[in-house]
PDB file of C-alpha atoms in Angstrom:
ATOM      1  CA  MET S   1      15.552  15.879 -35.674  1.00  0.00           C
ATOM      2  CA  ALA S   2      15.254  14.679 -32.156  1.00  0.00           C
ATOM      3  CA  ASP S   3      11.818  14.923 -30.235  1.00  0.00           C
ATOM      4  CA  SER S   4      12.057  17.891 -27.923  1.00  0.00           C
ATOM      5  CA  ARG S   5       9.300  16.445 -25.691  1.00  0.00           C
ATOM      6  CA  ALA S   6      11.153  13.385 -24.889  1.00  0.00           C
ATOM      7  CA  PRO S   7      12.006  13.418 -21.078  1.00  0.00           C
ATOM      8  CA  ARG S   8      15.611  14.374 -20.312  1.00  0.00           C
ATOM      9  CA  ALA S   9      17.694  12.199 -18.159  1.00  0.00           C
ATOM     10  CA  MET S  10      18.150  13.360 -14.562  1.00  0.00           C
ATOM     11  CA  ARG S  11      21.452  15.052 -13.740  1.00  0.00           C
ATOM     12  CA  ALA S  12      23.596  13.094 -11.383  1.00  0.00           C
ATOM     13  CA  ASP S  13      23.322  15.536  -8.411  1.00  0.00           C
ATOM     14  CA  ALA S  14      19.371  15.679  -8.998  1.00  0.00           C
ATOM     15  CA  ARG S  15      19.514  11.816  -8.875  1.00  0.00           C
ATOM     16  CA  ARG S  16      21.452  11.774  -5.649  1.00  0.00           C
ATOM     17  CA  ASN S  17      19.189  14.466  -4.046  1.00  0.00           C
ATOM     18  CA  ARG S  18      16.145  12.385  -5.084  1.00  0.00           C
ATOM     19  CA  ASP S  19      17.742   9.168  -3.614  1.00  0.00           C
ATOM     20  CA  ARG S  20      18.546  10.990  -0.348  1.00  0.00           C
ATOM     21  CA  LEU S  21      15.112  12.448  -0.106  1.00  0.00           C
ATOM     22  CA  LEU S  22      13.577   8.886  -0.510  1.00  0.00           C
ATOM     23  CA  ALA S  23      16.003   7.454   2.025  1.00  0.00           C
ATOM     24  CA  GLU S  24      15.156  10.102   4.634  1.00  0.00           C
ATOM     25  CA  ALA S  25      11.428  10.003   3.931  1.00  0.00           C
ATOM     26  CA  ARG S  26      11.500   6.237   4.412  1.00  0.00           C
ATOM     27  CA  ALA S  27      13.251   6.774   7.829  1.00  0.00           C
ATOM     28  CA  ALA S  28      10.858   9.732   8.837  1.00  0.00           C
ATOM     29  CA  PHE S  29       7.708   7.804   7.868  1.00  0.00           C
ATOM     30  CA  LEU S  30       8.984   4.695   9.884  1.00  0.00           C
ATOM     31  CA  ASP S  31       9.574   6.943  12.924  1.00  0.00           C
ATOM     32  CA  HIS S  32       6.698   9.325  12.594  1.00  0.00           C
ATOM     33  CA  GLY S  33       4.121   8.090  10.307  1.00  0.00           C
ATOM     34  CA  THR S  34       2.874   9.276   6.967  1.00  0.00           C
ATOM     35  CA  ASP S  35       2.221  12.851   8.559  1.00  0.00           C
ATOM     36  CA  ALA S  36       6.078  13.270   9.187  1.00  0.00           C
ATOM     37  CA  SER S  37       7.230  16.812   8.381  1.00  0.00           C
ATOM     38  CA  LEU S  38       8.234  17.154   4.814  1.00  0.00           C
ATOM     39  CA  GLU S  39      10.526  20.077   5.877  1.00  0.00           C
ATOM     40  CA  ASP S  40      12.337  17.871   8.264  1.00  0.00           C
ATOM     41  CA  ILE S  41      12.720  15.192   5.448  1.00  0.00           C
ATOM     42  CA  ALA S  42      14.311  18.006   3.327  1.00  0.00           C
ATOM     43  CA  ALA S  43      16.443  19.017   6.031  1.00  0.00           C
ATOM     44  CA  ARG S  44      17.713  15.537   7.000  1.00  0.00           C
ATOM     45  CA  ALA S  45      18.467  14.887   3.301  1.00  0.00           C
ATOM     46  CA  GLY S  46      20.609  18.161   3.231  1.00  0.00           C
ATOM     47  CA  VAL S  47      18.500  19.952   0.653  1.00  0.00           C
ATOM     48  CA  GLY S  48      15.939  22.769   0.649  1.00  0.00           C
ATOM     49  CA  VAL S  49      12.269  22.111   0.759  1.00  0.00           C
ATOM     50  CA  GLY S  50      11.970  23.469  -2.754  1.00  0.00           C
ATOM     51  CA  THR S  51      14.197  20.626  -3.824  1.00  0.00           C
ATOM     52  CA  LEU S  52      11.870  18.147  -2.283  1.00  0.00           C
ATOM     53  CA  TYR S  53       8.973  19.708  -3.825  1.00  0.00           C
ATOM     54  CA  ARG S  54      10.543  19.859  -7.209  1.00  0.00           C
ATOM     55  CA  HIS S  55      11.130  16.008  -7.045  1.00  0.00           C
ATOM     56  CA  PHE S  56       7.750  15.251  -5.124  1.00  0.00           C
ATOM     57  CA  PRO S  57       5.151  18.071  -5.549  1.00  0.00           C
ATOM     58  CA  THR S  58       2.924  16.377  -2.894  1.00  0.00           C
ATOM     59  CA  ARG S  59       3.018  14.117   0.040  1.00  0.00           C
ATOM     60  CA  GLU S  60       1.109  11.525  -1.983  1.00  0.00           C
ATOM     61  CA  ALA S  61       3.892  11.740  -4.806  1.00  0.00           C
ATOM     62  CA  LEU S  62       6.541  10.941  -2.173  1.00  0.00           C
ATOM     63  CA  LEU S  63       4.459   8.186  -0.826  1.00  0.00           C
ATOM     64  CA  GLU S  64       3.949   6.823  -4.348  1.00  0.00           C
ATOM     65  CA  ALA S  65       7.582   6.739  -4.950  1.00  0.00           C
ATOM     66  CA  LEU S  66       8.113   4.775  -1.992  1.00  0.00           C
ATOM     67  CA  LEU S  67       5.205   2.418  -2.179  1.00  0.00           C
ATOM     68  CA  ARG S  68       4.592   1.914  -5.906  1.00  0.00           C
ATOM     69  CA  GLU S  69       6.887  -0.984  -5.957  1.00  0.00           C
ATOM     70  CA  ARG S  70       5.298  -2.742  -2.952  1.00  0.00           C
ATOM     71  CA  PHE S  71       1.685  -2.290  -4.252  1.00  0.00           C
ATOM     72  CA  ASP S  72       2.696  -3.577  -7.829  1.00  0.00           C
ATOM     73  CA  ALA S  73       4.258  -6.570  -5.966  1.00  0.00           C
ATOM     74  CA  LEU S  74       0.935  -7.233  -4.128  1.00  0.00           C
ATOM     75  CA  THR S  75      -0.869  -7.053  -7.509  1.00  0.00           C
ATOM     76  CA  THR S  76       1.607  -9.585  -8.936  1.00  0.00           C
ATOM     77  CA  LYS S  77       1.403 -11.891  -6.052  1.00  0.00           C
ATOM     78  CA  ALA S  78      -2.440 -11.740  -6.380  1.00  0.00           C
ATOM     79  CA  ARG S  79      -2.343 -12.713  -9.965  1.00  0.00           C
ATOM     80  CA  ARG S  80       0.244 -15.742  -9.060  1.00  0.00           C
ATOM     81  CA  LEU S  81      -1.985 -16.800  -6.346  1.00  0.00           C
ATOM     82  CA  ALA S  82      -5.016 -17.023  -8.536  1.00  0.00           C
ATOM     83  CA  GLY S  83      -3.776 -20.366  -9.673  1.00  0.00           C
ATOM     84  CA  HIS S  84      -3.259 -21.707  -6.125  1.00  0.00           C
ATOM     85  CA  SER S  85      -5.105 -24.965  -5.404  1.00  0.00           C
ATOM     86  CA  SER S  86      -7.066 -23.419  -2.336  1.00  0.00           C
ATOM     87  CA  ALA S  87      -8.805 -20.239  -3.106  1.00  0.00           C
ATOM     88  CA  ARG S  88      -9.284 -19.684   0.625  1.00  0.00           C
ATOM     89  CA  ASP S  89      -5.617 -20.037   1.345  1.00  0.00           C
ATOM     90  CA  ALA S  90      -4.591 -17.795  -1.644  1.00  0.00           C
ATOM     91  CA  LEU S  91      -6.893 -15.047  -0.329  1.00  0.00           C
ATOM     92  CA  ILE S  92      -5.362 -15.356   3.108  1.00  0.00           C
ATOM     93  CA  ALA S  93      -1.904 -15.377   1.881  1.00  0.00           C
ATOM     94  CA  TRP S  94      -2.463 -12.067  -0.160  1.00  0.00           C
ATOM     95  CA  THR S  95      -4.454 -10.499   2.727  1.00  0.00           C
ATOM     96  CA  LEU S  96      -1.586 -11.079   5.072  1.00  0.00           C
ATOM     97  CA  ASP S  97       0.761  -9.387   2.719  1.00  0.00           C
ATOM     98  CA  PHE S  98      -1.829  -6.540   2.223  1.00  0.00           C
ATOM     99  CA  VAL S  99      -1.892  -5.915   5.954  1.00  0.00           C
ATOM    100  CA  GLU S 100       1.937  -6.024   6.338  1.00  0.00           C
ATOM    101  CA  THR S 101       2.326  -3.478   3.453  1.00  0.00           C
ATOM    102  CA  THR S 102      -0.261  -1.187   4.510  1.00  0.00           C
ATOM    103  CA  THR S 103       1.049  -1.085   8.255  1.00  0.00           C
ATOM    104  CA  THR S 104       4.629  -0.254   7.041  1.00  0.00           C
ATOM    105  CA  TYR S 105       4.114   3.465   8.149  1.00  0.00           C
ATOM    106  CA  ARG S 106       1.601   4.768  10.734  1.00  0.00           C
ATOM    107  CA  GLY S 107      -1.082   6.355   8.880  1.00  0.00           C
ATOM    108  CA  LEU S 108      -0.579   4.573   5.682  1.00  0.00           C
ATOM    109  CA  THR S 109      -3.957   2.525   5.968  1.00  0.00           C
ATOM    110  CA  ALA S 110      -5.981   5.787   5.892  1.00  0.00           C
ATOM    111  CA  ALA S 111      -3.826   7.086   3.084  1.00  0.00           C
ATOM    112  CA  VAL S 112      -4.592   4.044   0.870  1.00  0.00           C
ATOM    113  CA  MET S 113      -8.129   4.044   1.501  1.00  0.00           C
ATOM    114  CA  ALA S 114      -8.232   7.839   0.672  1.00  0.00           C
ATOM    115  CA  THR S 115      -6.091   7.148  -2.384  1.00  0.00           C
ATOM    116  CA  LEU S 116      -8.728   4.519  -3.684  1.00  0.00           C
ATOM    117  CA  ARG S 117     -11.333   7.246  -3.585  1.00  0.00           C
ATOM    118  CA  ASP S 118      -9.305   9.835  -5.319  1.00  0.00           C
ATOM    119  CA  PRO S 119      -8.492   9.261  -9.028  1.00  0.00           C
ATOM    120  CA  ALA S 120      -6.225  12.337  -9.138  1.00  0.00           C
ATOM    121  CA  SER S 121      -3.982  10.802  -6.453  1.00  0.00           C
ATOM    122  CA  ALA S 122      -0.451   9.733  -7.484  1.00  0.00           C
ATOM    123  CA  LEU S 123      -1.035   6.341  -5.843  1.00  0.00           C
ATOM    124  CA  HIS S 124      -4.461   5.663  -7.188  1.00  0.00           C
ATOM    125  CA  ALA S 125      -3.495   3.520 -10.254  1.00  0.00           C
ATOM    126  CA  SER S 126      -1.296   1.413  -8.119  1.00  0.00           C
ATOM    127  CA  CYS S 127      -3.913   1.026  -5.292  1.00  0.00           C
ATOM    128  CA  GLU S 128      -6.662   0.421  -7.848  1.00  0.00           C
ATOM    129  CA  ALA S 129      -4.655  -2.479  -9.572  1.00  0.00           C
ATOM    130  CA  MET S 130      -3.958  -3.886  -6.146  1.00  0.00           C
ATOM    131  CA  ARG S 131      -7.586  -3.741  -5.154  1.00  0.00           C
ATOM    132  CA  GLY S 132      -8.705  -5.352  -8.393  1.00  0.00           C
ATOM    133  CA  ALA S 133      -6.361  -8.266  -8.093  1.00  0.00           C
ATOM    134  CA  GLY S 134      -7.427  -8.830  -4.420  1.00  0.00           C
ATOM    135  CA  THR S 135     -10.968  -8.713  -5.619  1.00  0.00           C
ATOM    136  CA  ALA S 136     -10.374 -11.399  -8.125  1.00  0.00           C
ATOM    137  CA  LEU S 137      -9.038 -13.568  -5.279  1.00  0.00           C
ATOM    138  CA  LEU S 138     -12.114 -12.789  -3.153  1.00  0.00           C
ATOM    139  CA  ILE S 139     -14.492 -13.809  -5.921  1.00  0.00           C
ATOM    140  CA  ARG S 140     -12.635 -16.933  -6.521  1.00  0.00           C
ATOM    141  CA  ALA S 141     -13.020 -17.842  -3.018  1.00  0.00           C
ATOM    142  CA  GLN S 142     -16.698 -16.995  -2.916  1.00  0.00           C
ATOM    143  CA  GLU S 143     -17.157 -19.096  -6.138  1.00  0.00           C
ATOM    144  CA  ALA S 144     -15.291 -22.216  -4.577  1.00  0.00           C
ATOM    145  CA  GLY S 145     -17.632 -21.743  -1.624  1.00  0.00           C
ATOM    146  CA  ASP S 146     -14.934 -20.751   0.924  1.00  0.00           C
ATOM    147  CA  VAL S 147     -16.169 -17.210   1.594  1.00  0.00           C
ATOM    148  CA  ARG S 148     -19.808 -16.029   1.994  1.00  0.00           C
ATOM    149  CA  ALA S 149     -21.203 -14.931  -1.401  1.00  0.00           C
ATOM    150  CA  ASP S 150     -22.912 -11.928   0.283  1.00  0.00           C
ATOM    151  CA  VAL S 151     -19.606 -10.102   1.200  1.00  0.00           C
ATOM    152  CA  ALA S 152     -19.014  -7.264  -1.462  1.00  0.00           C
ATOM    153  CA  PRO S 153     -15.525  -6.605  -2.417  1.00  0.00           C
ATOM    154  CA  VAL S 154     -15.757  -3.105  -0.856  1.00  0.00           C
ATOM    155  CA  GLU S 155     -16.830  -4.593   2.435  1.00  0.00           C
ATOM    156  CA  PHE S 156     -14.080  -7.287   2.347  1.00  0.00           C
ATOM    157  CA  LEU S 157     -11.466  -4.353   1.791  1.00  0.00           C
ATOM    158  CA  ALA S 158     -13.059  -2.278   4.554  1.00  0.00           C
ATOM    159  CA  LEU S 159     -12.766  -5.159   6.894  1.00  0.00           C
ATOM    160  CA  VAL S 160      -9.042  -5.799   5.985  1.00  0.00           C
ATOM    161  CA  ALA S 161      -8.311  -2.113   6.321  1.00  0.00           C
ATOM    162  CA  GLY S 162      -9.804  -2.315   9.696  1.00  0.00           C
ATOM    163  CA  VAL S 163      -7.532  -5.112  10.676  1.00  0.00           C
ATOM    164  CA  SER S 164      -4.513  -3.029   9.287  1.00  0.00           C
ATOM    165  CA  TRP S 165      -5.634   0.144  11.241  1.00  0.00           C
ATOM    166  CA  ALA S 166      -6.014  -1.912  14.431  1.00  0.00           C
ATOM    167  CA  GLY S 167      -2.712  -3.317  14.151  1.00  0.00           C
ATOM    168  CA  GLU S 168      -1.246   0.180  13.315  1.00  0.00           C
ATOM    169  CA  GLN S 169      -2.878   1.503  16.470  1.00  0.00           C
ATOM    170  CA  MET S 170      -1.624  -1.315  18.640  1.00  0.00           C
ATOM    171  CA  ALA S 171       1.808  -1.603  17.405  1.00  0.00           C
ATOM    172  CA  GLY S 172       3.871  -3.217  20.080  1.00  0.00           C
ATOM    173  CA  GLY S 173       0.666  -4.059  22.173  1.00  0.00           C
ATOM    174  CA  GLY S 174       0.509  -7.579  21.033  1.00  0.00           C
ATOM    175  CA  LEU S 175      -2.278  -7.119  18.347  1.00  0.00           C
ATOM    176  CA  ARG S 176      -0.966  -8.837  15.322  1.00  0.00           C
ATOM    177  CA  GLY S 177      -2.515  -9.062  11.886  1.00  0.00           C
ATOM    178  CA  ASP S 178      -1.610 -12.745  11.726  1.00  0.00           C
ATOM    179  CA  ARG S 179      -3.906 -13.316  14.663  1.00  0.00           C
ATOM    180  CA  LEU S 180      -6.673 -11.018  13.651  1.00  0.00           C
ATOM    181  CA  LEU S 181      -7.048 -12.128  10.081  1.00  0.00           C
ATOM    182  CA  PRO S 182      -7.898 -15.749  10.922  1.00  0.00           C
ATOM    183  CA  LEU S 183     -10.745 -14.517  13.117  1.00  0.00           C
ATOM    184  CA  LEU S 184     -11.841 -12.277  10.411  1.00  0.00           C
ATOM    185  CA  PHE S 185     -11.787 -15.228   7.892  1.00  0.00           C
ATOM    186  CA  GLU S 186     -13.877 -17.378  10.317  1.00  0.00           C
ATOM    187  CA  GLY S 187     -16.506 -14.541  10.253  1.00  0.00           C
ATOM    188  CA  LEU S 188     -16.299 -14.700   6.225  1.00  0.00           C
ATOM    189  CA  GLU S 189     -16.623 -18.444   5.908  1.00  0.00           C
ATOM    190  CA  ARG S 190     -19.845 -19.688   4.298  1.00  0.00           C
ATOM    191  CA  ARG S 191     -22.097 -21.131   6.929  1.00  0.00           C
ATOM    192  CA  ASP S 192     -24.713 -23.752   5.559  1.00  0.00           C
TER     193      ASP S 192
END
């Protein structure tokens, strides 16, 4: 006898609706940030708001569907960089990618930081794995003597989130993460 608790395959029309919702959400978040109207997203996808909420019960669930792959890629990259010959270069490379990812949509930096404090959030597990992998790179750089030992992982993440937030606020204003991060790392370097 088949297990009645097994998840059912999504119907073709439901799959199309979900894919349209994701495409329109991506466009709306690019244009208007993470606070874009969910009702507008549903309308642009040609479905009712109830259909949106059936697929994505919360804004965080919609963001999770769009971002999980990116956050998982950051986690994978951090693990791959753990074997890099320069702990400092590995940390910088990962941090540049982190800033690029978290500035994809205006408001995303704040959403990621809030998600890390909320275990019930749909994005929490992906964000936590990403943070853990980045923390391992930080600790490796500290052990190599490349980064000050008195910088706690939560402080490092806050600094990097600050760079992301600044880049987000100054989009188009010439403020770039690839310029700010070297300045940040100069401040993090161990001074004897």
